[in-house]
mmCIF file of C-alpha atoms in Angstrom:
data_model
loop_
_atom_site.group_PDB
_atom_site.id
_atom_site.type_symbol
_atom_site.label_atom_id
_atom_site.label_comp_id
_atom_site.label_asym_id
_atom_site.label_seq_id
_atom_site.Cartn_x
_atom_site.Cartn_y
_atom_site.Cartn_z
ATOM 1 C CA UNK H 1 90.292 66.925 71.525
ATOM 2 C CA UNK H 2 89.092 63.894 73.448
ATOM 3 C CA UNK H 3 92.644 63.728 74.855
ATOM 4 C CA UNK H 4 92.872 67.588 75.562
ATOM 5 C CA UNK H 5 89.513 67.468 77.358
ATOM 6 C CA UNK H 6 90.533 64.480 79.597
ATOM 7 C CA UNK H 7 93.817 66.255 80.390
ATOM 8 C CA UNK H 8 91.745 69.248 81.425
ATOM 9 C CA UNK H 9 89.882 66.980 83.796
ATOM 10 C CA UNK H 10 92.847 65.661 85.196
ATOM 11 C CA UNK H 11 94.135 68.969 86.055
ATOM 12 C CA UNK H 12 90.754 70.109 87.473
ATOM 13 C CA UNK H 13 90.791 67.113 89.743
ATOM 14 C CA UNK H 14 94.417 67.800 90.968
ATOM 15 C CA UNK H 15 93.686 71.231 91.541
ATOM 16 C CA UNK H 16 90.570 70.308 93.689
ATOM 17 C CA UNK H 17 92.951 67.642 95.653
ATOM 18 C CA UNK H 18 95.785 70.633 96.300
ATOM 19 C CA UNK H 19 93.176 72.951 97.508
ATOM 20 C CA UNK H 20 91.617 70.458 100.014
ATOM 21 C CA UNK H 21 95.104 69.840 101.248
ATOM 22 C CA UNK H 22 95.549 73.630 101.833
ATOM 23 C CA UNK H 23 97.964 74.128 99.095
ATOM 24 C CA UNK H 24 98.077 76.928 96.267
ATOM 25 C CA UNK H 25 97.853 75.979 92.945
ATOM 26 C CA UNK H 26 100.229 78.161 90.400
ATOM 27 C CA UNK H 27 97.948 80.375 88.332
ATOM 28 C CA UNK H 28 98.724 83.152 85.870
ATOM 29 C CA UNK H 29 101.135 84.638 88.309
ATOM 30 C CA UNK H 30 103.535 81.715 87.509
ATOM 31 C CA UNK H 31 106.754 82.111 89.629
ATOM 32 C CA UNK H 32 105.266 84.616 92.202
ATOM 33 C CA UNK H 33 102.256 82.523 92.905
ATOM 34 C CA UNK H 34 104.502 79.411 93.274
ATOM 35 C CA UNK H 35 106.954 81.422 95.699
ATOM 36 C CA UNK H 36 104.073 82.332 97.749
ATOM 37 C CA UNK H 37 102.912 78.455 98.120
ATOM 38 C CA UNK H 38 106.412 77.539 99.141
ATOM 39 C CA UNK H 39 106.635 80.378 101.866
ATOM 40 C CA UNK H 40 105.496 78.914 105.021
ATOM 41 C CA UNK H 41 105.229 82.311 106.887
ATOM 42 C CA UNK H 42 101.693 83.100 107.543
ATOM 43 C CA UNK H 43 100.027 86.337 108.797
ATOM 44 C CA UNK H 44 98.051 85.546 111.765
ATOM 45 C CA UNK H 45 96.780 88.765 112.985
ATOM 46 C CA UNK H 46 96.859 92.475 112.240
ATOM 47 C CA UNK H 47 96.661 95.400 114.744
ATOM 48 C CA UNK H 48 95.968 98.696 113.377
ATOM 49 C CA UNK H 49 97.985 101.108 115.795
ATOM 50 C CA UNK H 50 97.074 104.769 114.007
ATOM 51 C CA UNK H 51 96.558 105.683 110.326
ATOM 52 C CA UNK H 52 100.098 104.945 109.622
ATOM 53 C CA UNK H 53 101.233 102.069 112.006
ATOM 54 C CA UNK H 54 100.332 98.546 111.520
ATOM 55 C CA UNK H 55 101.472 95.692 113.691
ATOM 56 C CA UNK H 56 101.314 92.502 111.804
ATOM 57 C CA UNK H 57 101.906 88.886 113.660
ATOM 58 C CA UNK H 58 103.624 86.499 111.537
ATOM 59 C CA UNK H 59 103.786 82.657 112.215
ATOM 60 C CA UNK H 60 106.811 80.563 110.760
ATOM 61 C CA UNK H 61 108.456 77.464 111.408
ATOM 62 C CA UNK H 62 111.590 79.123 111.419
ATOM 63 C CA UNK H 63 110.734 80.876 114.698
ATOM 64 C CA UNK H 64 111.763 79.344 117.938
ATOM 65 C CA UNK H 65 108.861 78.890 120.651
ATOM 66 C CA UNK H 66 105.905 77.530 121.496
ATOM 67 C CA UNK H 67 103.656 79.874 118.962
ATOM 68 C CA UNK H 68 106.412 80.325 116.550
ATOM 69 C CA UNK H 69 104.984 83.768 115.982
ATOM 70 C CA UNK H 70 106.589 87.393 116.009
ATOM 71 C CA UNK H 71 105.364 90.650 115.328
ATOM 72 C CA UNK H 72 106.604 93.193 112.725
ATOM 73 C CA UNK H 73 105.611 96.822 112.984
ATOM 74 C CA UNK H 74 105.109 98.628 109.453
ATOM 75 C CA UNK H 75 105.076 102.654 109.221
ATOM 76 C CA UNK H 76 103.183 103.136 106.067
ATOM 77 C CA UNK H 77 103.396 106.123 103.654
ATOM 78 C CA UNK H 78 100.668 108.451 102.487
ATOM 79 C CA UNK H 79 98.575 106.741 99.833
ATOM 80 C CA UNK H 80 99.560 103.230 100.701
ATOM 81 C CA UNK H 81 96.979 100.645 99.917
ATOM 82 C CA UNK H 82 97.432 96.813 100.121
ATOM 83 C CA UNK H 83 95.506 96.688 96.725
ATOM 84 C CA UNK H 84 97.605 99.397 94.944
ATOM 85 C CA UNK H 85 99.100 98.686 91.679
ATOM 86 C CA UNK H 86 102.390 100.115 92.492
ATOM 87 C CA UNK H 87 104.845 99.090 95.334
ATOM 88 C CA UNK H 88 107.017 101.140 97.918
ATOM 89 C CA UNK H 89 110.756 100.941 98.780
ATOM 90 C CA UNK H 90 111.523 99.816 102.313
ATOM 91 C CA UNK H 91 113.583 100.926 105.006
ATOM 92 C CA UNK H 92 114.284 97.821 107.570
ATOM 93 C CA UNK H 93 115.170 98.916 111.059
ATOM 94 C CA UNK H 94 116.701 96.161 113.430
ATOM 95 C CA UNK H 95 116.111 96.283 117.124
ATOM 96 C CA UNK H 96 119.065 95.601 119.585
ATOM 97 C CA UNK H 97 119.471 92.855 122.279
ATOM 98 C CA UNK H 98 116.293 92.815 124.454
ATOM 99 C CA UNK H 99 114.279 94.600 121.971
ATOM 100 C CA UNK H 100 111.260 94.416 120.010
ATOM 101 C CA UNK H 101 109.223 95.739 117.030
ATOM 102 C CA UNK H 102 108.051 98.755 119.184
ATOM 103 C CA UNK H 103 111.420 100.260 120.075
ATOM 104 C CA UNK H 104 111.984 102.616 117.211
ATOM 105 C CA UNK H 105 108.579 104.311 117.392
ATOM 106 C CA UNK H 106 108.841 104.108 121.344
ATOM 107 C CA UNK H 107 112.204 105.857 121.613
ATOM 108 C CA UNK H 108 112.663 107.782 118.578
ATOM 109 C CA UNK H 109 110.832 110.101 116.103
ATOM 110 C CA UNK H 110 110.923 107.865 113.162
ATOM 111 C CA UNK H 111 107.331 108.604 112.466
ATOM 112 C CA UNK H 112 108.071 112.230 111.887
ATOM 113 C CA UNK H 113 111.296 111.432 110.159
ATOM 114 C CA UNK H 114 109.652 109.160 107.619
ATOM 115 C CA UNK H 115 106.384 111.238 107.314
ATOM 116 C CA UNK H 116 106.083 112.539 103.840
ATOM 117 C CA UNK H 117 108.578 110.147 102.525
ATOM 118 C CA UNK H 118 107.571 107.292 99.984
ATOM 119 C CA UNK H 119 108.785 104.625 101.881
ATOM 120 C CA UNK H 120 107.507 101.667 104.117
ATOM 121 C CA UNK H 121 109.649 101.445 107.387
ATOM 122 C CA UNK H 122 109.755 97.782 108.503
ATOM 123 C CA UNK H 123 110.370 97.028 112.168
ATOM 124 C CA UNK H 124 110.626 93.262 112.869
ATOM 125 C CA UNK H 125 110.760 91.543 116.173
ATOM 126 C CA UNK H 126 113.056 88.668 116.498
ATOM 127 C CA UNK H 127 114.563 87.577 119.854
ATOM 128 C CA UNK H 128 116.493 89.432 122.442
ATOM 129 C CA UNK H 129 119.583 87.211 121.663
ATOM 130 C CA UNK H 130 118.901 86.349 118.086
ATOM 131 C CA UNK H 131 122.055 87.618 116.694
ATOM 132 C CA UNK H 132 120.006 88.049 113.380
ATOM 133 C CA UNK H 133 121.435 84.506 112.417
ATOM 134 C CA UNK H 134 120.308 80.986 111.576
ATOM 135 C CA UNK H 135 121.650 79.328 115.088
ATOM 136 C CA UNK H 136 124.144 76.753 114.909
ATOM 137 C CA UNK H 137 122.358 74.378 117.391
ATOM 138 C CA UNK H 138 125.508 72.135 118.047
ATOM 139 C CA UNK H 139 125.824 71.576 114.364
ATOM 140 C CA UNK H 140 122.054 70.649 113.781
ATOM 141 C CA UNK H 141 120.888 73.570 112.509
ATOM 142 C CA UNK H 142 116.875 74.189 112.649
ATOM 143 C CA UNK H 143 114.963 76.778 114.388
ATOM 144 C CA UNK H 144 115.463 79.544 115.367
ATOM 145 C CA UNK H 145 116.647 80.590 111.851
ATOM 146 C CA UNK H 146 116.314 84.345 112.056
ATOM 147 C CA UNK H 147 118.058 85.136 108.794
ATOM 148 C CA UNK H 148 116.076 82.521 106.891
ATOM 149 C CA UNK H 149 112.744 83.931 108.522
ATOM 150 C CA UNK H 150 113.430 87.569 107.864
ATOM 151 C CA UNK H 151 115.036 87.442 104.620
ATOM 152 C CA UNK H 152 113.673 84.329 103.012
ATOM 153 C CA UNK H 153 110.163 84.522 104.421
ATOM 154 C CA UNK H 154 109.232 87.719 105.749
ATOM 155 C CA UNK H 155 110.689 89.824 102.894
ATOM 156 C CA UNK H 156 108.568 88.034 100.176
ATOM 157 C CA UNK H 157 105.595 88.262 102.229
ATOM 158 C CA UNK H 158 105.759 91.741 102.794
ATOM 159 C CA UNK H 159 106.330 91.986 98.834
ATOM 160 C CA UNK H 160 103.193 89.814 98.308
ATOM 161 C CA UNK H 161 100.940 91.157 100.938
ATOM 162 C CA UNK H 162 101.833 94.439 101.707
ATOM 163 C CA UNK H 163 103.281 96.219 98.556
ATOM 164 C CA UNK H 164 106.763 96.256 99.511
ATOM 165 C CA UNK H 165 109.216 96.712 96.521
ATOM 166 C CA UNK H 166 111.491 93.824 95.537
ATOM 167 C CA UNK H 167 114.276 96.086 94.216
ATOM 168 C CA UNK H 168 114.906 98.935 96.471
ATOM 169 C CA UNK H 169 115.414 98.379 100.119
ATOM 170 C CA UNK H 170 117.723 99.621 102.785
ATOM 171 C CA UNK H 171 118.748 98.386 106.294
ATOM 172 C CA UNK H 172 119.790 99.956 109.648
ATOM 173 C CA UNK H 173 120.244 98.835 113.197
ATOM 174 C CA UNK H 174 121.526 99.439 116.553
ATOM 175 C CA UNK H 175 123.738 97.194 118.765
ATOM 176 C CA UNK H 176 122.714 93.723 118.056
ATOM 177 C CA UNK H 177 120.757 94.943 114.947
ATOM 178 C CA UNK H 178 123.818 96.901 113.699
ATOM 179 C CA UNK H 179 125.610 93.792 113.626
ATOM 180 C CA UNK H 180 122.494 92.279 111.705
ATOM 181 C CA UNK H 181 122.367 95.205 109.518
ATOM 182 C CA UNK H 182 125.860 94.971 108.068
ATOM 183 C CA UNK H 183 125.817 91.172 108.187
ATOM 184 C CA UNK H 184 122.785 91.250 106.011
ATOM 185 C CA UNK H 185 124.318 93.547 103.286
ATOM 186 C CA UNK H 186 127.499 91.491 103.384
ATOM 187 C CA UNK H 187 125.799 88.161 103.042
ATOM 188 C CA UNK H 188 123.519 89.225 100.490
ATOM 189 C CA UNK H 189 125.263 91.931 98.156
ATOM 190 C CA UNK H 190 123.013 93.956 96.136
ATOM 191 C CA UNK H 191 119.668 93.029 98.223
ATOM 192 C CA UNK H 192 120.073 96.387 100.484
ATOM 193 C CA UNK H 193 120.994 99.608 98.692
ATOM 194 C CA UNK H 194 122.630 100.852 101.809
ATOM 195 C CA UNK H 195 123.205 99.983 105.294
ATOM 196 C CA UNK H 196 123.785 101.712 108.617
ATOM 197 C CA UNK H 197 124.963 100.546 112.035
ATOM 198 C CA UNK H 198 124.591 102.560 115.334
ATOM 199 C CA UNK H 199 126.859 101.159 117.938
ATOM 200 C CA UNK H 200 126.732 97.678 116.291
ATOM 201 C CA UNK H 201 128.427 94.681 117.564
ATOM 202 C CA UNK H 202 130.470 94.407 114.451
ATOM 203 C CA UNK H 203 133.066 91.840 115.747
ATOM 204 C CA UNK H 204 131.737 89.544 118.471
ATOM 205 C CA UNK H 205 135.057 87.948 118.459
ATOM 206 C CA UNK H 206 136.628 91.306 119.947
ATOM 207 C CA UNK H 207 139.031 90.707 122.674
ATOM 208 C CA UNK H 208 139.290 93.535 125.382
ATOM 209 C CA UNK H 209 142.777 94.675 125.693
ATOM 210 C CA UNK H 210 142.329 95.553 129.253
ATOM 211 C CA UNK H 211 140.246 92.652 130.547
ATOM 212 C CA UNK H 212 136.876 94.396 130.200
ATOM 213 C CA UNK H 213 133.786 93.476 128.204
ATOM 214 C CA UNK H 214 134.557 91.392 125.215
ATOM 215 C CA UNK H 215 132.250 90.357 122.167
ATOM 216 C CA UNK H 216 131.376 86.777 123.837
ATOM 217 C CA UNK H 217 130.297 88.407 126.941
ATOM 218 C CA UNK H 218 127.650 90.117 125.049
ATOM 219 C CA UNK H 219 126.431 86.748 123.555
ATOM 220 C CA UNK H 220 126.430 85.060 126.934
ATOM 221 C CA UNK H 221 124.478 87.952 128.611
ATOM 222 C CA UNK H 222 122.110 87.966 125.728
ATOM 223 C CA UNK H 223 121.266 84.425 125.989
ATOM 224 C CA UNK H 224 120.820 84.663 129.750
ATOM 225 C CA UNK H 225 118.179 87.208 128.996
ATOM 226 C CA UNK H 226 116.524 84.847 126.437
ATOM 227 C CA UNK H 227 116.728 82.033 128.969
ATOM 228 C CA UNK H 228 118.894 80.312 126.328
ATOM 229 C CA UNK H 229 122.031 78.097 126.124
ATOM 230 C CA UNK H 230 124.461 80.752 124.400
ATOM 231 C CA UNK H 231 126.283 78.062 122.710
ATOM 232 C CA UNK H 232 123.315 77.204 120.513
ATOM 233 C CA UNK H 233 123.807 80.781 118.769
ATOM 234 C CA UNK H 234 127.079 80.320 116.952
ATOM 235 C CA UNK H 235 128.932 77.660 119.264
ATOM 236 C CA UNK H 236 132.316 78.443 120.992
ATOM 237 C CA UNK H 237 134.581 81.163 119.848
ATOM 238 C CA UNK H 238 137.550 79.360 120.774
ATOM 239 C CA UNK H 239 141.263 80.536 121.597
ATOM 240 C CA UNK H 240 141.488 83.165 123.459
ATOM 241 C CA UNK H 241 138.258 82.952 125.068
ATOM 242 C CA UNK H 242 137.488 79.351 125.973
ATOM 243 C CA UNK H 243 141.118 78.036 125.898
ATOM 244 C CA UNK H 244 144.826 78.857 126.146
ATOM 245 C CA UNK H 245 145.756 76.689 123.059
ATOM 246 C CA UNK H 246 145.810 78.709 120.080
ATOM 247 C CA UNK H 247 145.239 75.591 118.000
ATOM 248 C CA UNK H 248 141.872 75.253 119.714
ATOM 249 C CA UNK H 249 139.417 77.465 117.411
ATOM 250 C CA UNK H 250 136.333 75.381 118.009
ATOM 251 C CA UNK H 251 133.550 77.096 116.088
ATOM 252 C CA UNK H 252 135.543 80.303 115.445
ATOM 253 C CA UNK H 253 134.499 79.914 111.518
ATOM 254 C CA UNK H 254 130.747 80.141 112.571
ATOM 255 C CA UNK H 255 131.548 83.300 114.455
ATOM 256 C CA UNK H 256 133.460 84.814 111.651
ATOM 257 C CA UNK H 257 130.841 84.113 109.022
ATOM 258 C CA UNK H 258 128.193 86.163 111.363
ATOM 259 C CA UNK H 259 130.954 89.047 111.849
ATOM 260 C CA UNK H 260 130.703 92.208 109.569
ATOM 261 C CA UNK H 261 134.397 92.743 110.237
ATOM 262 C CA UNK H 262 135.309 89.412 109.110
ATOM 263 C CA UNK H 263 132.829 89.681 105.854
ATOM 264 C CA UNK H 264 133.985 93.126 105.248
ATOM 265 C CA UNK H 265 135.184 92.529 101.684
ATOM 266 C CA UNK H 266 131.578 91.542 100.736
ATOM 267 C CA UNK H 267 130.306 95.136 101.622
ATOM 268 C CA UNK H 268 132.143 96.620 98.616
ATOM 269 C CA UNK H 269 129.668 98.753 96.544
ATOM 270 C CA UNK H 270 126.988 99.223 99.350
ATOM 271 C CA UNK H 271 126.903 102.810 100.922
ATOM 272 C CA UNK H 272 127.700 102.305 104.501
ATOM 273 C CA UNK H 273 127.157 104.441 107.456
ATOM 274 C CA UNK H 274 128.835 103.495 110.985
ATOM 275 C CA UNK H 275 128.641 105.365 114.197
ATOM 276 C CA UNK H 276 129.706 104.635 117.655
ATOM 277 C CA UNK H 277 130.943 106.328 120.912
ATOM 278 C CA UNK H 278 133.567 105.826 123.432
ATOM 279 C CA UNK H 279 131.425 105.148 126.774
ATOM 280 C CA UNK H 280 131.479 108.759 127.707
ATOM 281 C CA UNK H 281 127.977 110.365 128.626
ATOM 282 C CA UNK H 282 128.741 113.909 127.582
ATOM 283 C CA UNK H 283 125.497 114.624 126.063
ATOM 284 C CA UNK H 284 124.520 114.476 122.478
ATOM 285 C CA UNK H 285 124.621 118.173 121.592
ATOM 286 C CA UNK H 286 121.693 117.751 119.505
ATOM 287 C CA UNK H 287 117.953 117.430 120.054
ATOM 288 C CA UNK H 288 114.966 116.730 117.793
ATOM 289 C CA UNK H 289 113.517 119.606 116.172
ATOM 290 C CA UNK H 290 116.705 121.313 115.879
ATOM 291 C CA UNK H 291 119.279 121.755 112.971
ATOM 292 C CA UNK H 292 120.717 118.445 111.782
ATOM 293 C CA UNK H 293 123.536 116.895 113.793
ATOM 294 C CA UNK H 294 126.761 118.554 113.383
ATOM 295 C CA UNK H 295 129.582 116.998 111.670
ATOM 296 C CA UNK H 296 131.698 118.507 114.763
ATOM 297 C CA UNK H 297 130.502 115.644 116.900
ATOM 298 C CA UNK H 298 132.656 113.215 115.144
ATOM 299 C CA UNK H 299 135.787 113.653 117.160
ATOM 300 C CA UNK H 300 137.481 110.298 117.068
ATOM 301 C CA UNK H 301 138.163 110.333 120.778
ATOM 302 C CA UNK H 302 140.007 107.889 122.881
ATOM 303 C CA UNK H 303 138.114 105.135 124.258
ATOM 304 C CA UNK H 304 138.315 106.095 127.751
ATOM 305 C CA UNK H 305 134.676 106.332 129.046
ATOM 306 C CA UNK H 306 133.384 104.445 131.938
ATOM 307 C CA UNK H 307 130.448 102.751 130.194
ATOM 308 C CA UNK H 308 131.735 99.024 129.536
ATOM 309 C CA UNK H 309 129.500 97.866 126.728
ATOM 310 C CA UNK H 310 130.284 101.211 124.352
ATOM 311 C CA UNK H 311 133.933 100.954 125.122
ATOM 312 C CA UNK H 312 133.940 97.437 123.687
ATOM 313 C CA UNK H 313 131.712 98.617 120.726
ATOM 314 C CA UNK H 314 134.269 101.293 120.172
ATOM 315 C CA UNK H 315 136.957 98.640 120.024
ATOM 316 C CA UNK H 316 134.981 96.458 117.531
ATOM 317 C CA UNK H 317 134.173 99.446 115.225
ATOM 318 C CA UNK H 318 137.750 100.808 115.233
ATOM 319 C CA UNK H 319 138.708 97.229 113.790
ATOM 320 C CA UNK H 320 136.050 97.399 111.219
ATOM 321 C CA UNK H 321 136.910 101.165 110.198
ATOM 322 C CA UNK H 322 140.633 100.187 109.717
ATOM 323 C CA UNK H 323 139.468 96.859 107.734
ATOM 324 C CA UNK H 324 137.256 98.881 105.474
ATOM 325 C CA UNK H 325 140.056 101.575 104.839
ATOM 326 C CA UNK H 326 142.438 98.575 104.214
ATOM 327 C CA UNK H 327 139.994 97.110 101.601
ATOM 328 C CA UNK H 328 139.586 100.650 100.254
ATOM 329 C CA UNK H 329 135.802 100.530 100.839
ATOM 330 C CA UNK H 330 134.281 103.912 101.261
ATOM 331 C CA UNK H 331 132.087 104.468 104.454
ATOM 332 C CA UNK H 332 130.623 107.466 106.452
ATOM 333 C CA UNK H 333 132.105 106.804 109.903
ATOM 334 C CA UNK H 334 131.351 108.941 112.964
ATOM 335 C CA UNK H 335 133.079 108.020 116.172
ATOM 336 C CA UNK H 336 132.357 110.426 119.057
ATOM 337 C CA UNK H 337 131.807 110.549 122.722
ATOM 338 C CA UNK H 338 128.617 108.582 123.601
ATOM 339 C CA UNK H 339 127.169 105.723 125.628
ATOM 340 C CA UNK H 340 124.897 102.742 124.542
ATOM 341 C CA UNK H 341 121.612 104.666 124.729
ATOM 342 C CA UNK H 342 118.713 105.707 122.737
ATOM 343 C CA UNK H 343 119.463 109.590 122.568
ATOM 344 C CA UNK H 344 122.939 108.852 120.625
ATOM 345 C CA UNK H 345 121.220 106.187 118.442
ATOM 346 C CA UNK H 346 118.248 108.558 117.672
ATOM 347 C CA UNK H 347 120.846 111.304 116.708
ATOM 348 C CA UNK H 348 122.590 109.019 114.308
ATOM 349 C CA UNK H 349 119.575 107.652 112.815
ATOM 350 C CA UNK H 350 118.723 111.552 111.690
ATOM 351 C CA UNK H 351 122.060 112.121 110.546
ATOM 352 C CA UNK H 352 122.197 109.001 108.523
ATOM 353 C CA UNK H 353 118.666 109.228 107.014
ATOM 354 C CA UNK H 354 119.471 111.571 103.779
ATOM 355 C CA UNK H 355 122.063 108.741 102.733
ATOM 356 C CA UNK H 356 119.529 106.045 103.409
ATOM 357 C CA UNK H 357 116.744 107.996 101.623
ATOM 358 C CA UNK H 358 119.021 108.912 98.614
ATOM 359 C CA UNK H 359 120.148 105.135 98.364
ATOM 360 C CA UNK H 360 116.378 104.457 97.708
ATOM 361 C CA UNK H 361 116.121 107.574 95.405
ATOM 362 C CA UNK H 362 113.699 109.041 97.920
ATOM 363 C CA UNK H 363 113.166 112.881 98.249
ATOM 364 C CA UNK H 364 112.030 114.497 101.432
ATOM 365 C CA UNK H 365 108.303 115.856 101.406
ATOM 366 C CA UNK H 366 108.347 119.604 100.452
ATOM 367 C CA UNK H 367 106.316 120.616 103.289
ATOM 368 C CA UNK H 368 107.743 120.796 106.600
ATOM 369 C CA UNK H 369 104.647 120.888 108.379
ATOM 370 C CA UNK H 370 104.086 117.196 107.874
ATOM 371 C CA UNK H 371 106.671 116.698 110.828
ATOM 372 C CA UNK H 372 105.037 117.262 114.288
ATOM 373 C CA UNK H 373 107.736 116.515 117.073
ATOM 374 C CA UNK H 374 106.661 114.642 120.099
ATOM 375 C CA UNK H 375 108.954 113.482 123.099
ATOM 376 C CA UNK H 376 110.257 109.883 122.919
ATOM 377 C CA UNK H 377 110.452 107.637 125.898
ATOM 378 C CA UNK H 378 113.882 107.104 127.286
ATOM 379 C CA UNK H 379 115.165 103.618 127.314
ATOM 380 C CA UNK H 380 118.368 101.744 126.542
ATOM 381 C CA UNK H 381 119.484 98.252 124.989
ATOM 382 C CA UNK H 382 122.500 96.168 125.074
#
């Protein structure tokens, strides 16, 4: 008895010391409480935008910059409560290059689309040139480590603090975010129940056949917008971009590791939606509030449009489409006329939404009156 009392006293003193040091002591929650203590990401601010929209500022050492802070916007379902006994499935929407956590609500009707759905929509901010990757940093690693932050820190933080579910999540993104969505699904099989890419940069090793815009050009342009050294992201791609020597591959393996095309085999078993345009702006043939986008839009046109970025995207996604077919991995693919702009991305978000929700087991709200359209702002991202 004396020994047990002495042990309880030692544990109490240890707990007090850990508390004074700002550490958490594992309690009855066991592993989940320990995981919370191990996760350095912290919520530093919350801003309630409206009854359904919550902006959360998160600080993490994995984030580059002076403040090490980025925002995440949450669209919350009806009945959500941070103290609820239940959890909610999540849909992650990833922004493109130069974007942020406000893009999807500013440029699409995602609020109305998700209204009445039993889902938390997660829209995280990274940087305009994040690549949704842990940067190579000349082989040193370290910050920014966007994948480690988003999936290793932000995701468990949302599960712990905002009642996000641990089992059911889907991910979608545009441009750089499309690359991120498929990259995450390939790198973490089973983490996401479905993945969608809209004009995604699915092979940044793409070489334009006519001397036009190639994959590394996008990485270099993005780094300029971030005031960053582009070689920090994945290094140099090597031949045929930086050298005429086919044996000089430099950091090509790093580029391939972050390429949905080169990691396509790991997408097997994940429901996929892939859409892209050919660089021709002929109009979407669809507007919010009308019937669902018609399958007739997916015409498999030739890449003859004048918009350079989407023409490169067209080439990349054609390669991915062929690779998925070679691997016999099913995917819903829509190749259409279109440019690298929001009206096309919103159309494809709406077209893919039933697949994304179906993968989460979520049915639409039975009352269509919950959807109240409003005009989105016009914008575009690279």
